[in-house]
């Protein structure tokens, strides 16, 4: 069997997605997510202009060799664009291997370690009361884990708060939206949200929160300590994730579990965090961390140190990535939790899939391969729309971390 084509499909049903479709001479094809929010066309070009010529004629079964060839052969290693491109190739090749074997990919990864995949949903609100009520709606819908975010008084465009109800899509058309940030207002406000959630809804569910890279290490340590009474499953991205040693200070001051990693693209990015046990959950994703092949390596290292997975699963990771994630989540021994933001009906129409949600969990289904596809005709109806993630500035106008 040989690769005879590798097509990059850019589509924008409600938001931009980039998908790689690798076709073999026997008609079997596989798909991989190549979406990098706000930098989609960089990955599309990397794949079309620099990777596609290298794939034609290769054996699609040689997943590991292809990964090594694209990683080492580029000379310029790592980085979100390169590793998202490699991830798309890797994911598509696992899809092909499953289809050829007639098995769902989780069976190729060692089989089931669990019969369903615990997920968390996103509760948000403009006020504490709104967010508390939204948490209740997720619990009523069967979720057993909920992330809670609320608008911060005096801060326009707080991260995680959508303008239309339960849908939050951070990227917006045109140039980056300029949002404001106030760490003091946030730190004054956050504990009140979690105190009220636990007062109203109790402790019998997992509660999570995403700081989204906004604090200094000592500020994050203080927040973790303030939230200890509310027993979060984890506090996510307390500080900019690339500063791995900053997490030592957080660890010294608080027992609130820590998660980070959605911006990481290789095992090197999280090696110290894992081997020094500075985090409890690693959030690296199939689409941004080199695909199923590399994510397995990260999770195997994490397993040695008692770190569990908490894979990124926002709506800017396509249904192809989510499908691959559920297969990995089903198989790995140190699964923790899977982020789950349902995609829109327009997106679901472009990406038919066999995984499904039921009562707070995702199920991979038993279709051969990943059990997801891209409807190229439907995709063609939604041309690319330039869109960027916001930026954050402090009230004096200086840049902050969004
Ligand atoms: C967030 C994401 O889901 C999360 O935890 O951090 O919404 C993130 O902001 C986006 O994926 C960025 O594209
Ligand atoms: Mg996050």
mmCIF file of C-alpha atoms and ligand atoms in Angstrom:
data_model
loop_
_atom_site.group_PDB
_atom_site.id
_atom_site.type_symbol
_atom_site.label_atom_id
_atom_site.label_comp_id
_atom_site.label_asym_id
_atom_site.label_seq_id
_atom_site.Cartn_x
_atom_site.Cartn_y
_atom_site.Cartn_z
ATOM 1 C CA UNK A 1 0.000 0.000 0.000
ATOM 2 C CA UNK A 2 1.360 3.467 -0.895
ATOM 3 C CA UNK A 3 0.317 7.057 -0.188
ATOM 4 C CA UNK A 4 -0.838 8.609 -3.444
ATOM 5 C CA UNK A 5 -2.301 11.897 -2.190
ATOM 6 C CA UNK A 6 -2.390 14.181 0.866
ATOM 7 C CA UNK A 7 -5.030 16.904 0.666
ATOM 8 C CA UNK A 8 -5.279 19.871 3.051
ATOM 9 C CA UNK A 9 -8.903 20.935 3.540
ATOM 10 C CA UNK A 10 -9.530 24.333 5.125
ATOM 11 C CA UNK A 11 -13.129 24.928 6.122
ATOM 12 C CA UNK A 12 -14.953 27.341 8.385
ATOM 13 C CA UNK A 13 -18.353 26.098 9.621
ATOM 14 C CA UNK A 14 -18.728 28.664 12.440
ATOM 15 C CA UNK A 15 -14.912 28.645 12.961
ATOM 16 C CA UNK A 16 -11.807 27.655 10.961
ATOM 17 C CA UNK A 17 -10.588 24.049 10.832
ATOM 18 C CA UNK A 18 -7.709 22.522 8.896
ATOM 19 C CA UNK A 19 -7.916 18.824 8.049
ATOM 20 C CA UNK A 20 -5.384 16.566 6.347
ATOM 21 C CA UNK A 21 -6.715 13.689 4.252
ATOM 22 C CA UNK A 22 -4.122 11.050 3.281
ATOM 23 C CA UNK A 23 -5.227 8.756 0.426
ATOM 24 C CA UNK A 24 -3.638 5.398 -0.458
ATOM 25 C CA UNK A 25 -3.429 3.526 -3.764
ATOM 26 C CA UNK A 26 -5.944 0.994 -2.421
ATOM 27 C CA UNK A 27 -8.562 3.698 -1.805
ATOM 28 C CA UNK A 28 -8.270 3.598 2.000
ATOM 29 C CA UNK A 29 -7.842 7.100 3.436
ATOM 30 C CA UNK A 30 -7.283 8.633 6.836
ATOM 31 C CA UNK A 31 -7.938 12.059 8.339
ATOM 32 C CA UNK A 32 -5.991 14.188 10.816
ATOM 33 C CA UNK A 33 -6.773 17.504 12.524
ATOM 34 C CA UNK A 34 -4.281 20.271 11.668
ATOM 35 C CA UNK A 35 -6.052 23.226 13.275
ATOM 36 C CA UNK A 36 -3.969 25.841 15.120
ATOM 37 C CA UNK A 37 -6.339 28.566 16.294
ATOM 38 C CA UNK A 38 -5.391 31.934 14.763
ATOM 39 C CA UNK A 39 -2.506 30.487 12.712
ATOM 40 C CA UNK A 40 -4.425 27.969 10.587
ATOM 41 C CA UNK A 41 -2.896 28.877 7.220
ATOM 42 C CA UNK A 42 0.659 28.472 8.549
ATOM 43 C CA UNK A 43 -0.027 24.787 9.193
ATOM 44 C CA UNK A 44 -1.938 24.415 5.913
ATOM 45 C CA UNK A 45 1.094 25.735 4.049
ATOM 46 C CA UNK A 46 3.565 23.646 6.062
ATOM 47 C CA UNK A 47 1.597 20.558 5.084
ATOM 48 C CA UNK A 48 0.865 21.466 1.464
ATOM 49 C CA UNK A 49 4.212 22.995 0.547
ATOM 50 C CA UNK A 50 6.689 21.064 2.703
ATOM 51 C CA UNK A 51 5.179 17.792 3.917
ATOM 52 C CA UNK A 52 2.917 16.569 1.107
ATOM 53 C CA UNK A 53 5.840 16.045 -1.349
ATOM 54 C CA UNK A 54 7.566 13.886 1.290
ATOM 55 C CA UNK A 55 4.540 11.647 1.814
ATOM 56 C CA UNK A 56 3.740 10.617 -1.747
ATOM 57 C CA UNK A 57 4.925 7.038 -2.321
ATOM 58 C CA UNK A 58 5.523 6.269 1.402
ATOM 59 C CA UNK A 59 4.092 3.202 3.124
ATOM 60 C CA UNK A 60 1.170 4.429 5.275
ATOM 61 C CA UNK A 61 1.747 1.543 7.706
ATOM 62 C CA UNK A 62 5.146 2.963 8.712
ATOM 63 C CA UNK A 63 3.717 5.357 11.306
ATOM 64 C CA UNK A 64 6.749 5.579 13.614
ATOM 65 C CA UNK A 65 9.247 5.952 10.760
ATOM 66 C CA UNK A 66 7.115 8.667 9.171
ATOM 67 C CA UNK A 67 6.947 10.485 12.519
ATOM 68 C CA UNK A 68 10.749 10.299 12.926
ATOM 69 C CA UNK A 69 11.272 11.293 9.292
ATOM 70 C CA UNK A 70 9.104 14.418 9.605
ATOM 71 C CA UNK A 71 10.447 15.353 13.090
ATOM 72 C CA UNK A 72 14.171 14.758 12.591
ATOM 73 C CA UNK A 73 14.176 15.369 8.857
ATOM 74 C CA UNK A 74 12.939 18.959 9.211
ATOM 75 C CA UNK A 75 16.107 19.866 11.187
ATOM 76 C CA UNK A 76 14.035 22.683 12.768
ATOM 77 C CA UNK A 77 12.366 20.694 15.502
ATOM 78 C CA UNK A 78 9.302 21.305 17.695
ATOM 79 C CA UNK A 79 7.055 24.358 17.754
ATOM 80 C CA UNK A 80 3.267 24.540 17.374
ATOM 81 C CA UNK A 81 3.172 24.757 13.571
ATOM 82 C CA UNK A 82 5.600 21.891 12.930
ATOM 83 C CA UNK A 83 4.108 19.607 15.592
ATOM 84 C CA UNK A 84 0.525 20.300 14.533
ATOM 85 C CA UNK A 85 1.464 19.354 10.975
ATOM 86 C CA UNK A 86 3.199 16.169 12.144
ATOM 87 C CA UNK A 87 0.183 15.443 14.351
ATOM 88 C CA UNK A 88 -2.174 15.614 11.380
ATOM 89 C CA UNK A 89 -0.058 13.140 9.383
ATOM 90 C CA UNK A 90 0.302 10.815 12.371
ATOM 91 C CA UNK A 91 -3.412 10.861 13.183
ATOM 92 C CA UNK A 92 -4.372 10.153 9.572
ATOM 93 C CA UNK A 93 -1.956 7.195 9.444
ATOM 94 C CA UNK A 94 -3.435 5.706 12.639
ATOM 95 C CA UNK A 95 -6.871 6.120 11.040
ATOM 96 C CA UNK A 96 -5.682 4.206 7.951
ATOM 97 C CA UNK A 97 -4.057 1.484 10.066
ATOM 98 C CA UNK A 98 -7.301 0.958 11.962
ATOM 99 C CA UNK A 99 -9.353 0.815 8.788
ATOM 100 C CA UNK A 100 -6.970 -1.716 7.192
ATOM 101 C CA UNK A 101 -7.065 -3.855 10.367
ATOM 102 C CA UNK A 102 -10.845 -3.462 10.681
ATOM 103 C CA UNK A 103 -10.368 -2.270 14.279
ATOM 104 C CA UNK A 104 -11.086 0.962 16.196
ATOM 105 C CA UNK A 105 -7.778 2.709 16.957
ATOM 106 C CA UNK A 106 -8.086 2.145 20.727
ATOM 107 C CA UNK A 107 -7.746 -1.593 20.011
ATOM 108 C CA UNK A 108 -4.388 -0.864 18.333
ATOM 109 C CA UNK A 109 -3.315 1.129 21.421
ATOM 110 C CA UNK A 110 -3.702 -1.825 23.799
ATOM 111 C CA UNK A 111 -7.486 -2.124 23.969
ATOM 112 C CA UNK A 112 -9.918 -0.736 26.489
ATOM 113 C CA UNK A 113 -8.659 0.400 29.918
ATOM 114 C CA UNK A 114 -12.156 1.800 30.722
ATOM 115 C CA UNK A 115 -15.651 1.419 29.388
ATOM 116 C CA UNK A 116 -16.284 5.164 29.058
ATOM 117 C CA UNK A 117 -14.405 8.466 29.074
ATOM 118 C CA UNK A 118 -15.216 11.023 31.801
ATOM 119 C CA UNK A 119 -15.572 14.552 30.422
ATOM 120 C CA UNK A 120 -16.005 18.034 31.826
ATOM 121 C CA UNK A 121 -18.227 20.748 30.408
ATOM 122 C CA UNK A 122 -17.819 24.528 30.464
ATOM 123 C CA UNK A 123 -20.110 26.512 32.785
ATOM 124 C CA UNK A 124 -19.781 30.256 32.399
ATOM 125 C CA UNK A 125 -21.668 33.386 33.329
ATOM 126 C CA UNK A 126 -21.483 37.156 33.515
ATOM 127 C CA UNK A 127 -22.092 36.941 37.259
ATOM 128 C CA UNK A 128 -21.435 34.412 40.011
ATOM 129 C CA UNK A 129 -25.153 33.672 40.155
ATOM 130 C CA UNK A 130 -25.289 32.978 36.412
ATOM 131 C CA UNK A 131 -22.301 30.639 36.561
ATOM 132 C CA UNK A 132 -23.663 28.816 39.611
ATOM 133 C CA UNK A 133 -26.951 28.276 37.770
ATOM 134 C CA UNK A 134 -25.069 27.081 34.670
ATOM 135 C CA UNK A 135 -23.131 24.560 36.771
ATOM 136 C CA UNK A 136 -26.503 23.251 37.905
ATOM 137 C CA UNK A 137 -27.661 22.841 34.319
ATOM 138 C CA UNK A 138 -24.577 20.754 33.507
ATOM 139 C CA UNK A 139 -25.152 18.571 36.591
ATOM 140 C CA UNK A 140 -28.796 18.124 35.584
ATOM 141 C CA UNK A 141 -27.590 17.101 32.106
ATOM 142 C CA UNK A 142 -25.566 14.283 33.648
ATOM 143 C CA UNK A 143 -22.100 15.827 33.737
ATOM 144 C CA UNK A 144 -20.017 14.710 36.715
ATOM 145 C CA UNK A 145 -17.311 17.330 36.116
ATOM 146 C CA UNK A 146 -17.747 21.021 35.326
ATOM 147 C CA UNK A 147 -15.316 23.864 34.643
ATOM 148 C CA UNK A 148 -16.543 27.162 36.061
ATOM 149 C CA UNK A 149 -15.593 30.596 34.754
ATOM 150 C CA UNK A 150 -17.210 33.946 35.511
ATOM 151 C CA UNK A 151 -16.730 37.503 34.304
ATOM 152 C CA UNK A 152 -14.417 39.560 36.479
ATOM 153 C CA UNK A 153 -15.815 42.947 37.571
ATOM 154 C CA UNK A 154 -13.993 45.791 35.837
ATOM 155 C CA UNK A 155 -12.423 43.474 33.254
ATOM 156 C CA UNK A 156 -13.777 43.598 29.697
ATOM 157 C CA UNK A 157 -13.609 40.357 27.728
ATOM 158 C CA UNK A 158 -12.779 38.004 30.612
ATOM 159 C CA UNK A 159 -11.412 34.729 29.257
ATOM 160 C CA UNK A 160 -13.960 31.959 28.943
ATOM 161 C CA UNK A 161 -17.084 34.105 28.939
ATOM 162 C CA UNK A 162 -19.043 33.964 25.693
ATOM 163 C CA UNK A 163 -21.428 36.588 24.455
ATOM 164 C CA UNK A 164 -24.237 34.182 23.548
ATOM 165 C CA UNK A 165 -25.006 31.767 26.333
ATOM 166 C CA UNK A 166 -23.177 28.488 26.552
ATOM 167 C CA UNK A 167 -21.041 28.916 23.471
ATOM 168 C CA UNK A 168 -17.581 30.389 23.893
ATOM 169 C CA UNK A 169 -15.413 30.710 20.808
ATOM 170 C CA UNK A 170 -12.300 32.775 21.618
ATOM 171 C CA UNK A 171 -11.204 33.561 18.053
ATOM 172 C CA UNK A 172 -13.002 36.426 16.329
ATOM 173 C CA UNK A 173 -13.057 37.611 12.731
ATOM 174 C CA UNK A 174 -10.574 40.280 11.801
ATOM 175 C CA UNK A 175 -7.567 41.415 13.815
ATOM 176 C CA UNK A 176 -7.100 40.410 17.467
ATOM 177 C CA UNK A 177 -9.672 41.801 19.911
ATOM 178 C CA UNK A 178 -7.986 43.886 22.608
ATOM 179 C CA UNK A 179 -9.204 42.808 26.054
ATOM 180 C CA UNK A 180 -8.291 44.220 29.451
ATOM 181 C CA UNK A 181 -7.045 42.344 32.515
ATOM 182 C CA UNK A 182 -6.793 43.076 36.237
ATOM 183 C CA UNK A 183 -5.142 40.443 38.405
ATOM 184 C CA UNK A 184 -6.311 42.180 41.590
ATOM 185 C CA UNK A 185 -9.952 42.188 40.514
ATOM 186 C CA UNK A 186 -9.671 38.543 39.474
ATOM 187 C CA UNK A 187 -8.036 37.377 42.721
ATOM 188 C CA UNK A 188 -10.603 39.318 44.764
ATOM 189 C CA UNK A 189 -13.449 37.682 42.838
ATOM 190 C CA UNK A 190 -12.483 34.084 42.076
ATOM 191 C CA UNK A 191 -12.813 32.514 45.584
ATOM 192 C CA UNK A 192 -16.374 33.874 45.877
ATOM 193 C CA UNK A 193 -17.391 31.904 42.779
ATOM 194 C CA UNK A 194 -16.187 28.567 44.117
ATOM 195 C CA UNK A 195 -17.513 29.136 47.624
ATOM 196 C CA UNK A 196 -20.969 29.747 46.138
ATOM 197 C CA UNK A 197 -20.785 26.757 43.762
ATOM 198 C CA UNK A 198 -19.935 24.394 46.606
ATOM 199 C CA UNK A 199 -22.554 26.010 48.888
ATOM 200 C CA UNK A 200 -25.302 25.521 46.299
ATOM 201 C CA UNK A 201 -24.262 22.274 44.588
ATOM 202 C CA UNK A 202 -22.151 20.478 47.196
ATOM 203 C CA UNK A 203 -18.988 18.426 46.717
ATOM 204 C CA UNK A 204 -20.264 15.408 44.837
ATOM 205 C CA UNK A 205 -18.859 16.393 41.451
ATOM 206 C CA UNK A 206 -15.510 17.474 40.010
ATOM 207 C CA UNK A 207 -15.000 21.234 39.793
ATOM 208 C CA UNK A 208 -12.320 22.777 37.588
ATOM 209 C CA UNK A 209 -11.105 26.276 36.713
ATOM 210 C CA UNK A 210 -8.869 27.719 33.997
ATOM 211 C CA UNK A 211 -6.692 30.662 35.059
ATOM 212 C CA UNK A 212 -5.469 30.833 31.472
ATOM 213 C CA UNK A 213 -1.827 31.786 32.083
ATOM 214 C CA UNK A 214 -2.661 35.043 33.852
ATOM 215 C CA UNK A 215 -0.811 34.962 37.192
ATOM 216 C CA UNK A 216 2.726 35.193 38.544
ATOM 217 C CA UNK A 217 3.933 32.123 40.468
ATOM 218 C CA UNK A 218 3.323 33.680 43.891
ATOM 219 C CA UNK A 219 -0.125 34.964 42.824
ATOM 220 C CA UNK A 220 -0.964 31.467 41.564
ATOM 221 C CA UNK A 221 0.269 29.966 44.842
ATOM 222 C CA UNK A 222 -2.034 32.295 46.738
ATOM 223 C CA UNK A 223 -5.020 31.473 44.549
ATOM 224 C CA UNK A 224 -4.393 27.748 44.898
ATOM 225 C CA UNK A 225 -4.287 28.133 48.659
ATOM 226 C CA UNK A 226 -7.484 30.231 48.693
ATOM 227 C CA UNK A 227 -9.316 27.573 46.651
ATOM 228 C CA UNK A 228 -8.223 24.562 48.762
ATOM 229 C CA UNK A 229 -11.529 24.499 50.734
ATOM 230 C CA UNK A 230 -13.426 24.019 47.442
ATOM 231 C CA UNK A 231 -11.491 20.904 46.438
ATOM 232 C CA UNK A 232 -10.966 21.536 42.721
ATOM 233 C CA UNK A 233 -10.108 18.572 40.533
ATOM 234 C CA UNK A 234 -7.508 20.932 39.132
ATOM 235 C CA UNK A 235 -6.544 24.569 38.634
ATOM 236 C CA UNK A 236 -5.499 24.935 35.002
ATOM 237 C CA UNK A 237 -2.731 27.055 33.502
ATOM 238 C CA UNK A 238 -2.091 29.163 36.631
ATOM 239 C CA UNK A 239 1.014 30.745 35.077
ATOM 240 C CA UNK A 240 2.534 30.880 31.565
ATOM 241 C CA UNK A 241 3.178 27.186 30.974
ATOM 242 C CA UNK A 242 6.605 27.422 29.361
ATOM 243 C CA UNK A 243 8.165 28.654 32.619
ATOM 244 C CA UNK A 244 8.341 25.138 34.067
ATOM 245 C CA UNK A 245 10.388 25.966 37.198
ATOM 246 C CA UNK A 246 7.773 28.580 38.231
ATOM 247 C CA UNK A 247 5.536 25.657 39.186
ATOM 248 C CA UNK A 248 7.952 24.748 42.015
ATOM 249 C CA UNK A 249 6.828 27.839 43.926
ATOM 250 C CA UNK A 250 3.148 27.022 43.382
ATOM 251 C CA UNK A 251 3.749 23.472 44.607
ATOM 252 C CA UNK A 252 5.448 24.731 47.786
ATOM 253 C CA UNK A 253 2.352 26.666 48.857
ATOM 254 C CA UNK A 254 -0.751 24.761 47.873
ATOM 255 C CA UNK A 255 -2.272 21.290 47.628
ATOM 256 C CA UNK A 256 -4.762 22.368 44.952
ATOM 257 C CA UNK A 257 -4.021 20.030 42.009
ATOM 258 C CA UNK A 258 -2.462 21.723 38.974
ATOM 259 C CA UNK A 259 -2.987 21.073 35.244
ATOM 260 C CA UNK A 260 -1.159 22.555 32.293
ATOM 261 C CA UNK A 261 -0.053 21.675 28.800
ATOM 262 C CA UNK A 262 -2.600 22.663 26.166
ATOM 263 C CA UNK A 263 -0.015 24.989 24.592
ATOM 264 C CA UNK A 264 2.755 22.371 24.721
ATOM 265 C CA UNK A 265 3.773 20.622 21.524
ATOM 266 C CA UNK A 266 6.389 18.116 22.651
ATOM 267 C CA UNK A 267 7.524 15.983 25.589
ATOM 268 C CA UNK A 268 10.410 18.386 26.133
ATOM 269 C CA UNK A 269 7.932 21.162 27.031
ATOM 270 C CA UNK A 270 6.576 19.167 29.982
ATOM 271 C CA UNK A 271 9.479 16.887 30.900
ATOM 272 C CA UNK A 272 10.490 18.805 34.052
ATOM 273 C CA UNK A 273 6.899 19.441 35.113
ATOM 274 C CA UNK A 274 6.256 15.692 34.996
ATOM 275 C CA UNK A 275 9.531 14.335 36.372
ATOM 276 C CA UNK A 276 9.522 16.834 39.292
ATOM 277 C CA UNK A 277 5.825 16.119 39.931
ATOM 278 C CA UNK A 278 5.023 19.815 39.593
ATOM 279 C CA UNK A 279 1.682 19.087 37.946
ATOM 280 C CA UNK A 280 -1.071 16.521 38.482
ATOM 281 C CA UNK A 281 -2.630 16.537 35.000
ATOM 282 C CA UNK A 282 -0.987 17.092 31.610
ATOM 283 C CA UNK A 283 -3.274 18.681 29.019
ATOM 284 C CA UNK A 284 -1.355 18.055 25.800
ATOM 285 C CA UNK A 285 -3.587 17.230 22.842
ATOM 286 C CA UNK A 286 -3.388 14.912 19.830
ATOM 287 C CA UNK A 287 -3.565 17.853 17.409
ATOM 288 C CA UNK A 288 -0.884 20.110 18.941
ATOM 289 C CA UNK A 289 1.551 17.597 20.496
ATOM 290 C CA UNK A 290 2.669 15.560 17.521
ATOM 291 C CA UNK A 291 -0.310 13.221 17.175
ATOM 292 C CA UNK A 292 -1.241 9.916 18.805
ATOM 293 C CA UNK A 293 2.324 8.593 18.552
ATOM 294 C CA UNK A 294 3.879 11.456 20.537
ATOM 295 C CA UNK A 295 0.993 11.930 22.957
ATOM 296 C CA UNK A 296 1.400 8.279 23.952
ATOM 297 C CA UNK A 297 5.055 9.005 24.822
ATOM 298 C CA UNK A 298 4.075 12.001 26.943
ATOM 299 C CA UNK A 299 1.437 9.977 28.780
ATOM 300 C CA UNK A 300 3.821 7.039 29.268
ATOM 301 C CA UNK A 301 6.325 9.418 30.950
ATOM 302 C CA UNK A 302 3.478 10.951 32.952
ATOM 303 C CA UNK A 303 2.384 7.501 34.133
ATOM 304 C CA UNK A 304 5.827 6.903 35.710
ATOM 305 C CA UNK A 305 5.307 9.990 37.920
ATOM 306 C CA UNK A 306 1.639 9.587 38.758
ATOM 307 C CA UNK A 307 0.531 12.372 36.399
ATOM 308 C CA UNK A 308 -2.779 11.827 34.609
ATOM 309 C CA UNK A 309 -4.146 13.080 31.313
ATOM 310 C CA UNK A 310 -6.555 16.000 31.079
ATOM 311 C CA UNK A 311 -6.596 16.515 27.324
ATOM 312 C CA UNK A 312 -7.467 19.867 25.831
ATOM 313 C CA UNK A 313 -10.774 19.684 24.000
ATOM 314 C CA UNK A 314 -11.984 23.198 23.148
ATOM 315 C CA UNK A 315 -14.080 23.774 20.042
ATOM 316 C CA UNK A 316 -11.018 24.952 18.112
ATOM 317 C CA UNK A 317 -9.795 21.352 18.188
ATOM 318 C CA UNK A 318 -11.840 19.694 15.465
ATOM 319 C CA UNK A 319 -14.099 16.627 15.773
ATOM 320 C CA UNK A 320 -11.220 14.700 14.153
ATOM 321 C CA UNK A 321 -8.967 15.568 17.110
ATOM 322 C CA UNK A 322 -11.749 14.793 19.586
ATOM 323 C CA UNK A 323 -12.308 11.399 17.963
ATOM 324 C CA UNK A 324 -8.592 10.573 18.241
ATOM 325 C CA UNK A 325 -8.543 11.864 21.815
ATOM 326 C CA UNK A 326 -11.368 9.537 22.862
ATOM 327 C CA UNK A 327 -9.474 6.556 21.470
ATOM 328 C CA UNK A 328 -6.337 7.540 23.409
ATOM 329 C CA UNK A 329 -8.446 8.285 26.530
ATOM 330 C CA UNK A 330 -10.069 4.847 26.245
ATOM 331 C CA UNK A 331 -6.750 3.007 26.103
ATOM 332 C CA UNK A 332 -4.177 4.766 28.313
ATOM 333 C CA UNK A 333 -3.856 3.599 31.937
ATOM 334 C CA UNK A 334 -3.364 7.092 33.415
ATOM 335 C CA UNK A 335 -6.400 8.801 31.941
ATOM 336 C CA UNK A 336 -7.709 11.636 34.085
ATOM 337 C CA UNK A 337 -10.411 13.594 32.296
ATOM 338 C CA UNK A 338 -11.291 14.875 28.821
ATOM 339 C CA UNK A 339 -12.342 18.444 28.108
ATOM 340 C CA UNK A 340 -15.531 18.447 26.056
ATOM 341 C CA UNK A 341 -17.077 21.463 24.347
ATOM 342 C CA UNK A 342 -19.725 20.215 21.900
ATOM 343 C CA UNK A 343 -19.173 21.544 18.389
ATOM 344 C CA UNK A 344 -21.921 23.400 16.545
ATOM 345 C CA UNK A 345 -24.420 21.605 14.263
ATOM 346 C CA UNK A 346 -22.736 23.220 11.229
ATOM 347 C CA UNK A 347 -19.382 21.719 12.309
ATOM 348 C CA UNK A 348 -20.936 18.335 13.024
ATOM 349 C CA UNK A 349 -22.419 18.335 9.503
ATOM 350 C CA UNK A 350 -18.914 18.701 8.043
ATOM 351 C CA UNK A 351 -17.411 16.028 10.331
ATOM 352 C CA UNK A 352 -19.648 12.935 10.626
ATOM 353 C CA UNK A 353 -18.417 10.762 13.501
ATOM 354 C CA UNK A 354 -19.187 7.645 15.483
ATOM 355 C CA UNK A 355 -18.125 8.767 19.000
ATOM 356 C CA UNK A 356 -20.998 9.896 21.172
ATOM 357 C CA UNK A 357 -21.767 11.646 24.475
ATOM 358 C CA UNK A 358 -23.933 10.084 27.138
ATOM 359 C CA UNK A 359 -24.469 10.988 30.798
ATOM 360 C CA UNK A 360 -21.231 12.846 31.387
ATOM 361 C CA UNK A 361 -19.025 10.541 29.339
ATOM 362 C CA UNK A 362 -17.800 10.077 25.769
ATOM 363 C CA UNK A 363 -17.701 6.719 23.994
ATOM 364 C CA UNK A 364 -15.380 6.026 21.018
ATOM 365 C CA UNK A 365 -17.673 3.690 19.102
ATOM 366 C CA UNK A 366 -16.346 0.622 17.269
ATOM 367 C CA UNK A 367 -15.973 1.880 13.718
ATOM 368 C CA UNK A 368 -12.626 0.861 12.211
ATOM 369 C CA UNK A 369 -9.999 3.599 12.524
ATOM 370 C CA UNK A 370 -10.970 6.827 14.313
ATOM 371 C CA UNK A 371 -14.657 6.687 13.377
ATOM 372 C CA UNK A 372 -14.684 10.243 12.013
ATOM 373 C CA UNK A 373 -14.686 11.687 8.499
ATOM 374 C CA UNK A 374 -14.815 14.971 6.635
ATOM 375 C CA UNK A 375 -17.577 15.648 4.126
ATOM 376 C CA UNK A 376 -15.574 17.528 1.506
ATOM 377 C CA UNK A 377 -18.655 18.889 -0.256
ATOM 378 C CA UNK A 378 -20.025 20.285 2.994
ATOM 379 C CA UNK A 379 -16.562 21.607 3.868
ATOM 380 C CA UNK A 380 -16.370 23.464 0.548
ATOM 381 C CA UNK A 381 -19.484 25.443 1.497
ATOM 382 C CA UNK A 382 -17.559 27.195 4.311
ATOM 383 C CA UNK A 383 -14.517 29.113 3.040
ATOM 384 C CA UNK A 384 -11.747 30.211 5.392
ATOM 385 C CA UNK A 385 -12.426 33.344 7.440
ATOM 386 C CA UNK A 386 -9.397 35.248 8.818
ATOM 387 C CA UNK A 387 -9.739 35.124 12.605
ATOM 388 C CA UNK A 388 -7.443 35.742 15.567
ATOM 389 C CA UNK A 389 -7.375 34.998 19.257
ATOM 390 C CA UNK A 390 -7.689 38.073 21.506
ATOM 391 C CA UNK A 391 -4.786 39.799 23.226
ATOM 392 C CA UNK A 392 -4.866 41.035 26.825
ATOM 393 C CA UNK A 393 -3.549 44.329 28.107
ATOM 394 C CA UNK A 394 -3.374 45.753 31.615
ATOM 395 C CA UNK A 395 -5.103 49.022 32.364
ATOM 396 C CA UNK A 396 -1.875 50.957 31.677
ATOM 397 C CA UNK A 397 -1.882 49.478 28.171
ATOM 398 C CA UNK A 398 1.016 47.047 28.680
ATOM 399 C CA UNK A 399 0.691 43.560 27.204
ATOM 400 C CA UNK A 400 -0.338 40.700 29.464
ATOM 401 C CA UNK A 401 -0.855 36.982 28.828
ATOM 402 C CA UNK A 402 -4.211 36.171 27.262
HETATM 403 C C1 LIG B 1 -8.968 27.004 26.852
HETATM 404 C C2 LIG B 1 -9.160 27.147 25.384
HETATM 405 O O1 LIG B 1 -10.299 25.078 26.654
HETATM 406 C C3 LIG B 1 -9.412 25.637 27.327
HETATM 407 O O2 LIG B 1 -8.919 25.184 28.360
HETATM 408 O O3 LIG B 1 -7.691 27.280 27.326
HETATM 409 O O4 LIG B 1 -10.413 27.746 25.203
HETATM 410 C C4 LIG B 1 -8.120 27.989 24.658
HETATM 411 O O5 LIG B 1 -8.270 29.335 25.047
HETATM 412 C C5 LIG B 1 -8.342 27.861 23.165
HETATM 413 O O6 LIG B 1 -8.273 26.497 22.827
HETATM 414 C C6 LIG B 1 -7.304 28.657 22.402
HETATM 415 O O7 LIG B 1 -7.494 28.463 21.017
HETATM 416 MG MG1 LIG B 2 -7.209 26.133 28.995
#
